[in-house]
Short mmCIF file of C-alpha atoms in Angstrom, two decimals:
data_model
loop_
_atom_site.label_atom_id
_atom_site.label_comp_id
_atom_site.label_asym_id
_atom_site.label_seq_id
_atom_site.Cartn_x
_atom_site.Cartn_y
_atom_site.Cartn_z
CA MET S 1 0.00 0.00 0.00
CA THR S 2 1.46 3.36 -1.02
CA GLU S 3 1.30 6.47 1.13
CA THR S 4 -1.39 7.93 -1.11
CA GLN S 5 -3.53 4.82 -0.55
CA ARG S 6 -3.11 4.54 3.22
CA PRO S 7 -6.27 5.48 5.12
CA ASN S 8 -6.46 8.02 7.89
CA ILE S 9 -6.88 6.19 11.19
CA VAL S 10 -8.71 7.90 14.05
CA VAL S 11 -8.91 6.37 17.52
CA LEU S 12 -12.01 8.12 18.82
CA CYS S 13 -12.37 7.81 22.57
CA LEU S 14 -15.87 8.56 23.87
CA ASP S 15 -14.73 9.16 27.42
CA THR S 16 -16.74 7.35 30.12
CA VAL S 17 -19.17 5.62 27.71
CA ARG S 18 -20.25 2.18 28.86
CA LYS S 19 -21.16 -0.62 26.48
CA ASP S 20 -24.84 -1.19 27.33
CA VAL S 21 -25.85 2.47 26.98
CA TYR S 22 -23.79 2.81 23.81
CA ASP S 23 -25.50 -0.19 22.24
CA ARG S 24 -28.93 1.27 22.95
CA TYR S 25 -28.34 4.92 22.04
CA ALA S 26 -25.44 5.04 19.53
CA THR S 27 -27.63 3.55 16.81
CA ARG S 28 -26.09 5.47 13.91
CA LEU S 29 -22.56 4.35 14.66
CA ARG S 30 -23.70 0.79 15.29
CA GLU S 31 -25.34 0.71 11.86
CA ARG S 32 -22.39 2.33 10.06
CA ALA S 33 -19.79 0.03 11.62
CA ALA S 34 -17.97 -2.51 9.48
CA VAL S 35 -16.75 -4.47 12.51
CA ARG S 36 -18.11 -4.49 16.06
CA PHE S 37 -16.05 -5.95 18.89
CA GLU S 38 -18.78 -6.96 21.34
CA GLY S 39 -16.53 -8.27 24.11
CA MET S 40 -14.01 -5.42 24.37
CA ARG S 41 -12.54 -4.75 27.82
CA ALA S 42 -10.59 -1.72 29.00
CA LEU S 43 -7.28 -2.10 30.83
CA GLY S 44 -8.18 0.30 33.64
CA GLY S 45 -11.21 1.78 35.34
CA TRP S 46 -10.50 5.49 34.94
CA SER S 47 -8.71 7.93 32.65
CA VAL S 48 -5.05 7.77 33.65
CA PRO S 49 -4.41 4.00 33.68
CA SER S 50 -6.78 3.35 30.78
CA HIS S 51 -5.16 5.94 28.49
CA ALA S 52 -1.72 4.56 29.35
CA GLY S 53 -3.09 1.11 28.55
CA MET S 54 -4.52 2.18 25.21
CA LEU S 55 -1.12 3.57 24.21
CA THR S 56 0.97 0.59 25.35
CA GLY S 57 -1.31 -2.41 25.82
CA SER S 58 -0.14 -2.75 29.43
CA VAL S 59 -1.65 -2.40 32.91
CA PRO S 60 -0.63 0.36 35.36
CA SER S 61 1.72 -1.76 37.48
CA GLU S 62 3.69 -2.24 34.23
CA THR S 63 3.43 1.25 32.72
CA GLY S 64 4.08 3.07 36.01
CA VAL S 65 1.19 5.44 35.24
CA HIS S 66 -1.58 5.33 37.84
CA ALA S 67 -3.33 7.27 40.63
CA HIS S 68 -0.06 7.96 42.43
CA GLN S 69 1.92 8.91 39.31
CA ARG S 70 -0.44 10.56 36.86
CA ARG S 71 2.05 11.92 34.38
CA PHE S 72 2.82 9.85 31.28
CA ASP S 73 6.59 10.35 31.60
CA PRO S 74 7.37 6.67 32.39
CA ILE S 75 6.14 5.58 28.95
CA ASP S 76 8.70 5.46 26.16
CA ARG S 77 7.29 6.89 22.95
CA GLU S 78 8.70 3.92 21.04
CA ASP S 79 6.56 1.58 23.12
CA THR S 80 3.35 3.04 21.69
CA TRP S 81 1.57 2.24 18.42
CA ILE S 82 2.00 5.84 17.26
CA ALA S 83 5.74 5.77 16.61
CA PRO S 84 5.68 2.84 14.12
CA LEU S 85 2.95 4.54 12.07
CA GLU S 86 4.96 7.74 11.90
CA ARG S 87 7.81 5.73 10.40
CA GLN S 88 5.34 4.60 7.72
CA GLY S 89 4.67 8.21 6.78
CA TYR S 90 1.73 8.98 9.06
CA GLU S 91 1.38 12.36 10.73
CA SER S 92 0.15 12.03 14.32
CA VAL S 93 -2.27 14.41 16.01
CA CYS S 94 -4.19 14.46 19.28
CA VAL S 95 -7.36 16.49 19.81
CA THR S 96 -8.53 16.20 23.38
CA SER S 97 -10.86 17.59 26.01
CA ASN S 98 -9.54 15.26 28.74
CA ILE S 99 -7.12 17.15 30.96
CA TYR S 100 -5.20 13.97 31.79
CA ALA S 101 -4.79 13.16 28.09
CA SER S 102 -3.30 16.60 27.48
CA PRO S 103 -0.02 18.55 27.73
CA VAL S 104 -0.70 19.17 31.44
CA PHE S 105 0.25 15.55 32.21
CA GLY S 106 2.69 14.94 29.35
CA PHE S 107 0.30 13.17 26.97
CA ASP S 108 1.26 15.49 24.12
CA ARG S 109 4.77 14.12 23.69
CA PHE S 110 3.46 11.04 21.88
CA PHE S 111 2.13 13.10 18.96
CA ASP S 112 3.44 15.51 16.35
CA ARG S 113 0.74 17.93 17.39
CA THR S 114 -1.74 18.13 20.29
CA ILE S 115 -4.73 20.45 20.44
CA PRO S 116 -6.41 20.66 23.86
CA ILE S 117 -9.99 21.91 24.03
CA SER S 118 -11.85 22.80 27.23
CA PRO S 119 -14.91 24.79 28.37
CA SER S 120 -12.63 27.82 28.63
CA ARG S 121 -11.03 27.27 25.22
CA ARG S 122 -13.59 25.93 22.76
CA LEU S 123 -11.90 27.71 19.87
CA PRO S 124 -8.37 26.33 20.24
CA GLU S 125 -6.66 29.18 18.39
CA GLY S 126 -7.97 31.64 20.99
CA MET S 127 -6.73 32.19 24.53
CA ASP S 128 -7.59 29.89 27.43
CA VAL S 129 -9.90 32.04 29.52
CA GLN S 130 -9.51 29.92 32.66
CA GLU S 131 -5.78 30.64 32.67
CA HIS S 132 -6.55 34.35 32.60
CA ILE S 133 -9.07 33.97 35.44
CA SER S 134 -6.64 31.98 37.58
CA ASP S 135 -3.83 34.50 37.07
CA ARG S 136 -5.80 37.70 37.49
CA SER S 137 -5.41 40.00 40.48
CA THR S 138 -8.48 42.18 39.83
CA ASP S 139 -12.24 41.81 40.32
CA GLY S 140 -15.46 43.27 38.98
CA VAL S 141 -15.48 45.63 36.02
CA GLU S 142 -11.70 45.93 36.08
CA ALA S 143 -11.36 42.16 35.70
CA TYR S 144 -13.56 42.20 32.58
CA ALA S 145 -11.53 45.09 31.18
CA ASP S 146 -8.31 43.16 31.79
CA PHE S 147 -9.73 40.17 29.93
CA VAL S 148 -10.80 42.29 26.95
CA ARG S 149 -7.36 43.92 26.76
CA GLU S 150 -5.60 40.55 26.89
CA ALA S 151 -7.97 39.05 24.32
CA LEU S 152 -7.50 41.95 21.90
CA ALA S 153 -3.72 41.59 22.23
CA HIS S 154 -3.91 37.88 21.38
CA ASP S 155 -3.00 36.58 17.91
CA TYR S 156 -6.67 35.59 17.51
CA PRO S 157 -8.60 38.35 19.31
CA LEU S 158 -12.10 37.51 18.08
CA ARG S 159 -11.76 33.84 18.96
CA SER S 160 -10.33 34.76 22.35
CA LEU S 161 -13.30 37.04 23.01
CA ALA S 162 -15.67 34.29 21.85
CA ASN S 163 -14.06 31.85 24.30
CA GLY S 164 -14.76 34.33 27.07
CA VAL S 165 -18.38 34.83 26.04
CA LEU S 166 -19.03 31.08 25.79
CA LEU S 167 -17.51 30.43 29.21
CA LYS S 168 -19.59 33.22 30.74
CA LEU S 169 -22.76 31.82 29.18
CA ASP S 170 -21.99 28.44 30.72
CA ASP S 171 -21.40 30.08 34.09
CA VAL S 172 -24.69 31.99 33.92
CA SER S 173 -26.61 28.85 32.97
CA ARG S 174 -25.37 27.10 36.14
CA LYS S 175 -26.78 29.90 38.30
CA LEU S 176 -30.14 30.22 36.55
CA PRO S 177 -32.82 27.63 35.70
CA ILE S 178 -31.93 27.69 32.01
CA GLU S 179 -30.53 25.07 29.68
CA LYS S 180 -26.76 25.07 29.28
CA PRO S 181 -26.22 26.73 25.86
CA THR S 182 -23.18 24.65 24.85
CA ASP S 183 -22.09 21.04 25.04
CA PHE S 184 -18.97 19.88 26.92
CA GLY S 185 -16.68 20.15 23.90
CA GLY S 186 -17.91 17.42 21.56
CA ARG S 187 -18.74 19.63 18.58
CA ALA S 188 -15.51 21.62 18.96
CA ILE S 189 -13.48 18.41 19.06
CA ALA S 190 -15.24 17.10 15.93
CA ARG S 191 -14.68 20.35 14.00
CA THR S 192 -11.02 20.49 14.95
CA LEU S 193 -10.48 16.83 14.17
CA GLU S 194 -12.12 17.21 10.76
CA ARG S 195 -9.81 20.10 9.92
CA GLU S 196 -6.67 18.31 11.16
CA VAL S 197 -7.45 15.19 9.12
CA THR S 198 -8.70 16.72 5.87
CA GLU S 199 -6.10 19.49 5.57
CA SER S 200 -3.11 17.17 5.83
CA ASP S 201 -1.30 16.21 2.62
CA GLY S 202 -0.48 12.72 3.85
CA PRO S 203 -2.18 10.07 5.97
CA VAL S 204 -3.04 10.98 9.55
CA VAL S 205 -3.23 8.84 12.66
CA ALA S 206 -5.26 10.71 15.24
CA PHE S 207 -6.36 10.23 18.81
CA ALA S 208 -9.40 12.18 19.98
CA ASN S 209 -11.09 12.29 23.37
CA LEU S 210 -14.66 13.60 23.76
CA MET S 211 -15.60 14.24 27.40
CA ASP S 212 -19.31 15.01 27.08
CA ALA S 213 -20.47 11.79 28.80
CA HIS S 214 -18.16 12.44 31.76
CA GLY S 215 -19.67 14.23 34.73
CA PRO S 216 -20.79 16.75 35.75
CA HIS S 217 -24.18 16.24 34.13
CA THR S 218 -26.80 18.82 33.27
CA ALA S 219 -29.22 19.43 30.41
CA PHE S 220 -27.56 21.25 27.54
CA ARG S 221 -28.65 22.46 24.15
CA GLY S 222 -28.63 19.62 21.65
CA LEU S 223 -29.74 16.85 24.00
CA ASP S 224 -32.93 15.00 23.12
CA ASP S 225 -35.21 15.85 26.03
CA SER S 226 -37.53 13.00 25.06
CA ILE S 227 -34.72 10.75 26.31
CA HIS S 228 -33.78 12.57 29.50
CA GLY S 229 -36.83 14.63 30.57
CA VAL S 230 -34.72 16.42 33.19
CA SER S 231 -35.43 20.04 34.09
CA SER S 232 -32.83 22.65 33.18
CA ASP S 233 -32.22 23.60 36.82
CA PHE S 234 -30.76 20.16 37.69
CA HIS S 235 -26.98 19.85 37.95
CA SER S 236 -25.22 16.73 39.21
CA SER S 237 -22.88 18.86 41.32
CA SER S 238 -25.85 19.30 43.68
CA PHE S 239 -24.71 16.05 45.32
CA ARG S 240 -21.39 14.26 45.62
CA ASP S 241 -20.79 10.89 44.01
CA SER S 242 -18.59 9.97 46.97
CA ASP S 243 -21.56 10.45 49.32
CA VAL S 244 -23.59 8.01 47.22
CA ASN S 245 -20.70 5.56 47.25
CA VAL S 246 -20.60 5.34 51.06
CA ALA S 247 -24.40 5.28 51.50
CA ASP S 248 -26.41 2.13 52.16
CA GLY S 249 -27.73 1.62 48.63
CA LEU S 250 -28.93 4.73 46.85
CA GLY S 251 -31.21 5.89 49.65
CA GLU S 252 -32.00 9.60 49.49
CA TYR S 253 -30.01 9.95 46.26
CA GLU S 254 -32.17 7.62 44.15
CA SER S 255 -34.06 10.36 42.28
CA ASP S 256 -30.88 12.33 41.55
CA VAL S 257 -29.09 9.20 40.34
CA GLU S 258 -32.00 8.44 38.01
CA ARG S 259 -31.71 11.95 36.54
CA VAL S 260 -28.00 11.38 35.95
CA ARG S 261 -28.74 8.07 34.20
CA ARG S 262 -31.20 9.74 31.83
CA LEU S 263 -28.88 12.67 31.07
CA TYR S 264 -26.06 10.20 30.49
CA ALA S 265 -28.16 8.23 27.99
CA ALA S 266 -29.16 11.42 26.17
CA THR S 267 -25.51 12.47 26.01
CA VAL S 268 -24.51 9.17 24.38
CA ASP S 269 -27.27 9.76 21.81
CA TYR S 270 -25.86 13.26 21.28
CA LEU S 271 -22.32 11.93 20.79
CA ASP S 272 -23.69 9.41 18.30
CA ARG S 273 -25.03 12.31 16.22
CA VAL S 274 -21.79 14.30 16.57
CA VAL S 275 -19.61 11.43 15.38
CA ASP S 276 -22.06 10.48 12.63
CA ASP S 277 -21.80 14.06 11.32
CA LEU S 278 -18.01 13.86 11.60
CA LEU S 279 -17.94 10.71 9.48
CA SER S 280 -20.00 12.41 6.79
CA ALA S 281 -17.78 15.49 6.88
CA LEU S 282 -14.62 13.40 6.55
CA ALA S 283 -16.11 11.51 3.62
CA ALA S 284 -17.06 14.74 1.84
CA GLY S 285 -13.94 16.74 2.67
CA ASP S 286 -11.11 14.34 1.88
CA ASP S 287 -10.29 12.07 -1.05
CA ARG S 288 -8.44 9.81 1.36
CA GLU S 289 -10.55 7.23 3.17
CA SER S 290 -10.75 7.43 6.95
CA ILE S 291 -11.34 4.64 9.45
CA LEU S 292 -12.64 5.52 12.91
CA LEU S 293 -12.03 3.17 15.83
CA VAL S 294 -14.82 4.23 18.18
CA THR S 295 -14.26 3.14 21.76
CA ALA S 296 -14.12 4.42 25.34
CA ASP S 297 -11.25 4.61 27.79
CA HIS S 298 -13.63 3.15 30.39
CA GLY S 299 -17.33 3.17 31.16
CA GLU S 300 -19.24 4.56 34.12
CA ASN S 301 -20.87 3.27 37.28
CA LEU S 302 -24.47 4.47 37.40
CA GLY S 303 -25.52 3.19 40.80
CA TYR S 304 -26.88 -0.20 39.77
CA GLU S 305 -26.90 -3.14 42.17
CA SER S 306 -24.41 -5.10 40.01
CA GLU S 307 -21.98 -2.18 40.48
CA GLY S 308 -22.35 -2.13 44.26
CA TYR S 309 -24.53 0.99 43.98
CA LEU S 310 -21.41 2.95 43.08
CA MET S 311 -21.39 6.14 41.04
CA ASN S 312 -18.64 7.58 38.86
CA HIS S 313 -15.48 5.55 38.25
CA MET S 314 -13.54 5.70 41.49
CA SER S 315 -12.04 2.61 43.11
CA SER S 316 -13.85 0.04 40.98
CA LEU S 317 -13.38 -2.53 38.23
CA SER S 318 -17.05 -3.25 37.61
CA GLU S 319 -18.41 -4.38 34.26
CA GLY S 320 -20.01 -0.94 33.95
CA LEU S 321 -16.46 0.40 33.80
CA LEU S 322 -14.55 -2.30 31.94
CA HIS S 323 -16.98 -3.44 29.22
CA VAL S 324 -16.58 -0.76 26.56
CA PRO S 325 -17.72 -0.24 22.96
CA PHE S 326 -15.34 -0.81 20.09
CA ASP S 327 -16.68 -0.27 16.57
CA VAL S 328 -14.58 0.00 13.43
CA VAL S 329 -16.37 2.58 11.29
CA PRO S 330 -15.02 3.49 7.83
CA THR S 331 -16.10 6.52 5.84
CA SER S 332 -16.99 4.23 2.94
CA ASP S 333 -17.21 0.56 2.04
CA ARG S 334 -13.94 0.86 0.13
CA ALA S 335 -11.91 1.94 3.16
CA LEU S 336 -11.57 -1.45 4.83
CA GLU S 337 -10.78 -4.83 3.30
CA LEU S 338 -11.52 -7.72 5.62
CA ALA S 339 -9.83 -11.10 5.73
CA VAL S 340 -12.55 -13.59 6.53
CA ASP S 341 -13.01 -17.33 6.27
CA ASP S 342 -15.35 -20.20 7.00
CA ILE S 343 -18.04 -18.57 9.14
CA ASP S 344 -20.17 -15.52 8.48
CA ALA S 345 -19.99 -13.56 11.73
CA ALA S 346 -23.22 -11.73 10.99
CA THR S 347 -25.41 -14.70 9.99
CA GLY S 348 -23.70 -17.84 11.29
CA ALA S 349 -23.63 -19.29 7.77
CA ASP S 350 -20.75 -21.32 6.39
CA GLU S 351 -19.08 -18.39 4.66
CA ARG S 352 -17.82 -15.18 6.16
CA SER S 353 -18.35 -11.94 4.28
CA ALA S 354 -15.41 -11.08 2.06
CA THR S 355 -16.00 -7.35 2.41
CA ALA S 356 -17.73 -5.05 4.87
CA ASP S 357 -20.43 -3.86 2.51
CA GLY S 358 -23.90 -2.68 3.34
CA ALA S 359 -25.51 -5.83 1.97
CA THR S 360 -24.08 -8.09 4.66
CA GLY S 361 -24.11 -5.70 7.60
CA PRO S 362 -21.48 -5.37 10.32
CA VAL S 363 -19.18 -8.23 11.24
CA ASP S 364 -19.65 -8.93 14.95
CA VAL S 365 -16.68 -10.28 16.89
CA THR S 366 -18.42 -11.75 19.91
CA GLY S 367 -15.47 -13.27 21.76
CA LEU S 368 -13.30 -11.63 24.40
CA SER S 369 -11.08 -8.77 23.23
CA SER S 370 -8.98 -6.14 24.94
CA HIS S 371 -7.47 -2.68 24.57
CA ALA S 372 -4.20 -4.56 25.04
CA ASP S 373 -4.43 -5.31 21.31
CA LEU S 374 -5.28 -1.79 20.13
CA GLY S 375 -1.77 -1.35 18.76
CA ASP S 376 -1.98 -4.57 16.75
CA LEU S 377 -5.37 -3.50 15.42
CA VAL S 378 -4.12 -0.08 14.31
CA ARG S 379 -1.03 -1.53 12.68
CA SER S 380 -3.12 -4.16 10.89
CA ILE S 381 -5.44 -1.54 9.42
CA ALA S 382 -2.44 0.51 8.28
CA SER S 383 -0.75 -2.50 6.65
CA ASP S 384 -1.02 -3.83 3.11
CA ASP S 385 -2.88 -6.95 4.23
CA PRO S 386 -6.62 -7.42 4.70
CA PHE S 387 -7.78 -6.91 8.27
CA ASP S 388 -8.78 -10.05 10.19
CA PRO S 389 -10.80 -8.91 13.22
CA PHE S 390 -11.13 -12.45 14.57
CA ALA S 391 -7.37 -12.64 15.05
CA LEU S 392 -7.86 -10.25 17.96
CA GLU S 393 -10.11 -12.55 19.98
CA ARG S 394 -8.46 -13.57 23.24
CA GLU S 395 -8.61 -16.42 25.72
CA ARG S 396 -7.63 -14.08 28.57
CA ALA S 397 -7.81 -10.35 29.30
CA ARG S 398 -6.63 -8.25 32.24
CA ALA S 399 -7.45 -4.98 33.95
CA GLU S 400 -5.99 -3.18 36.95
CA ILE S 401 -6.12 0.00 38.98
CA VAL S 402 -3.53 1.26 41.44
CA GLY S 403 -5.33 3.63 43.79
CA SER S 404 -8.68 5.36 43.69
CA GLY S 405 -8.28 8.02 41.01
CA SER S 406 -10.60 10.38 42.89
CA GLY S 407 -10.58 11.73 46.41
CA ILE S 408 -11.32 9.40 49.31
CA PRO S 409 -14.94 9.79 50.53
CA GLU S 410 -15.22 11.93 53.63
CA GLY S 411 -14.73 9.69 56.64
CA GLY S 412 -13.90 6.74 54.39
CA ASP S 413 -11.24 4.10 55.01
CA GLU S 414 -8.31 5.17 52.83
CA SER S 415 -6.78 1.69 52.79
CA TYR S 416 -10.02 0.38 51.26
CA TRP S 417 -10.82 3.11 48.76
CA ASP S 418 -7.20 3.47 47.63
CA ARG S 419 -6.45 -0.24 47.35
CA GLY S 420 -5.07 -1.87 44.24
CA GLN S 421 -7.53 -4.04 42.30
CA ARG S 422 -7.11 -6.57 39.51
CA VAL S 423 -9.29 -8.74 37.30
CA VAL S 424 -8.67 -11.57 34.86
CA TYR S 425 -11.21 -12.59 32.23
CA GLU S 426 -11.30 -16.16 30.94
CA GLY S 427 -14.23 -17.29 28.82
CA GLU S 428 -17.48 -16.41 30.57
CA ARG S 429 -15.78 -15.79 33.91
CA LYS S 430 -14.33 -12.67 35.47
CA TYR S 431 -11.98 -13.24 38.39
CA TYR S 432 -11.34 -10.45 40.88
CA ARG S 433 -8.68 -9.86 43.54
CA ASP S 434 -7.76 -6.75 45.48
CA GLN S 435 -4.68 -5.72 47.43
CA LEU S 436 -6.42 -6.43 50.75
CA GLY S 437 -6.90 -10.08 49.82
CA ALA S 438 -10.58 -10.06 48.81
CA GLU S 439 -11.55 -12.29 45.87
CA ALA S 440 -14.70 -12.85 43.80
CA VAL S 441 -15.87 -14.66 40.67
CA TYR S 442 -18.45 -13.28 38.22
CA ASP S 443 -20.42 -14.65 35.30
CA VAL S 444 -20.13 -12.14 32.43
CA SER S 445 -21.99 -14.14 29.79
CA GLY S 446 -25.19 -12.14 30.14
CA PRO S 447 -26.18 -8.61 29.12
CA PRO S 448 -23.42 -6.09 28.42
CA SER S 449 -21.93 -4.11 31.30
CA LYS S 450 -23.25 -6.51 33.93
CA GLY S 451 -21.59 -9.24 35.95
CA VAL S 452 -23.33 -11.70 38.28
CA GLU S 453 -21.34 -12.77 41.32
CA LEU S 454 -20.93 -16.53 41.78
CA PRO S 455 -20.26 -16.98 45.52
CA ASP S 456 -19.85 -20.77 45.21
CA GLU S 457 -16.94 -20.48 42.75
CA THR S 458 -13.34 -19.65 43.64
CA VAL S 459 -10.39 -18.12 41.83
CA PRO S 460 -8.19 -20.83 40.27
CA ASP S 461 -4.85 -21.33 41.99
CA GLY S 462 -2.02 -19.36 40.43
CA LEU S 463 -4.28 -17.39 38.06
CA PHE S 464 -3.32 -13.92 39.22
CA GLU S 465 0.32 -14.87 39.75
CA SER S 466 0.54 -15.92 36.11
CA ALA S 467 -1.26 -12.81 34.83
CA PHE S 468 0.38 -10.06 36.90
CA GLY S 469 3.61 -9.16 38.63
CA ASP S 470 3.90 -7.69 42.11
CA TRP S 471 1.51 -5.06 43.44
CA VAL S 472 2.74 -1.48 43.40
CA ALA S 473 4.09 -1.07 46.92
CA ASP S 474 3.67 1.99 49.12
CA ASP S 475 7.34 2.93 48.76
CA GLU S 476 6.91 3.01 44.96
CA ARG S 477 4.19 5.65 45.16
CA ASP S 478 5.53 9.16 44.70
CA GLY S 479 2.96 10.77 46.99
CA ARG S 480 1.60 13.15 44.36
CA GLY S 481 -1.65 11.29 43.69
CA HIS S 482 -4.04 14.03 44.77
CA ALA S 483 -1.61 16.95 44.91
CA GLU S 484 -0.07 16.83 41.47
CA GLU S 485 1.70 20.11 40.86
CA VAL S 486 -0.45 21.70 38.20
CA ASP S 487 -1.37 25.29 37.53
CA ALA S 488 -4.46 26.89 39.03
CA ALA S 489 -6.45 26.62 35.79
CA SER S 490 -5.77 22.88 35.54
CA ARG S 491 -6.65 22.39 39.19
CA ALA S 492 -9.98 24.15 38.64
CA ARG S 493 -10.72 21.83 35.73
CA LEU S 494 -9.83 18.73 37.78
CA GLU S 495 -12.08 19.91 40.60
CA ASP S 496 -14.97 20.46 38.19
CA LEU S 497 -14.55 16.91 36.89
CA GLY S 498 -14.54 15.48 40.42
CA TYR S 499 -10.91 14.33 40.56
CA LEU S 500 -9.86 16.65 43.40
#
């Protein structure tokens, strides 16, 4: 395959999107997909370890990137799937609204170019308004005047002013019973990604992170209110996820949790529309074919019984977190040639489809698969050979967290909430062990994102010893887990997302 024939490859991370909600509400992407990996598991339960895992295929005790060392410095660029593609002539770009997957924590060094987008910088060429707010020494009218002066002195004054106006509108909507006028960055990410891919002369490998499904949750313009039905004055910051997590069941929080579930579902529907539009724009704006690998870094706990009534994604390796979508979606039928044999994955007939065309529908890979093989998948798509999705089915998959990822609940036992946790998948079983010695076995053969505990079964002898090395010990933790030295603007963003 020559450079002019190589497709653009976009790893599109729908941050915090769990498999069951995606299957129900991302109907456009599900229909457009050429291949759907139905048994995909993430390598970690929250952003830092899962992003490190997506880059390297390894768990946090191996990468050295986890709750107590959140920078990506321990990862060698050559150990990622990005570097080999660059040697094939690919240009690499990252467009991200996740502060961990950004220059703040060293994620940018894996790419030729990284473009961070946030609520205070929706137009990336303009100034970051939150940085101005954090650095200012004035208040009131003088503060607004200072902002206008700084914006007008910027290389892109109008876009800087627009960033300020959009941030102010968001702020006003939180204080008044009105719908939030903007999303959480999804449309801005899609526009920027479209430009970065279509304006390049050669093939592009891109990583994009869309944070709209991540908390906090509130109704915003563009959501389908027939899905959520939540009033515009509700905001999930009105209660703390950590308080739910230490409660006995959902208790007094049940109605608020139900509102979050409905807003979350509507947001996945919204992201489905955003990415569907992006696919159409890429098809119309570039002669080169593009292939999107639509997945999530992890899912989300939504307070269900099978998740221990937990919310968010702190201190957990539930199926709500680890079972993630993974759809291979090309911009046209010509973009992806599949290597198939013997069995039609879509119909169960004696012949597999030779191509991913609309007549046969998507090819469903129903066995176990893992983000550990993302690099192999990307390299396979970029190679001269047809892509065999069934080669990525696994007999075993792993996941791990080292530490909580979020603050310890008030009055909570730090040794419990900050413990290391590991799982091993084999067939229809999920085996669990934590650093305190607790073990469990789950049946994961049922509906997506749900495991059923099997109290009469035990973890096979030697299973975890063969799958993992030693736990990360206390003396290997650098002590910066919740006090990472970041600027005031980054700290404000982390607080808004619930990490501090």
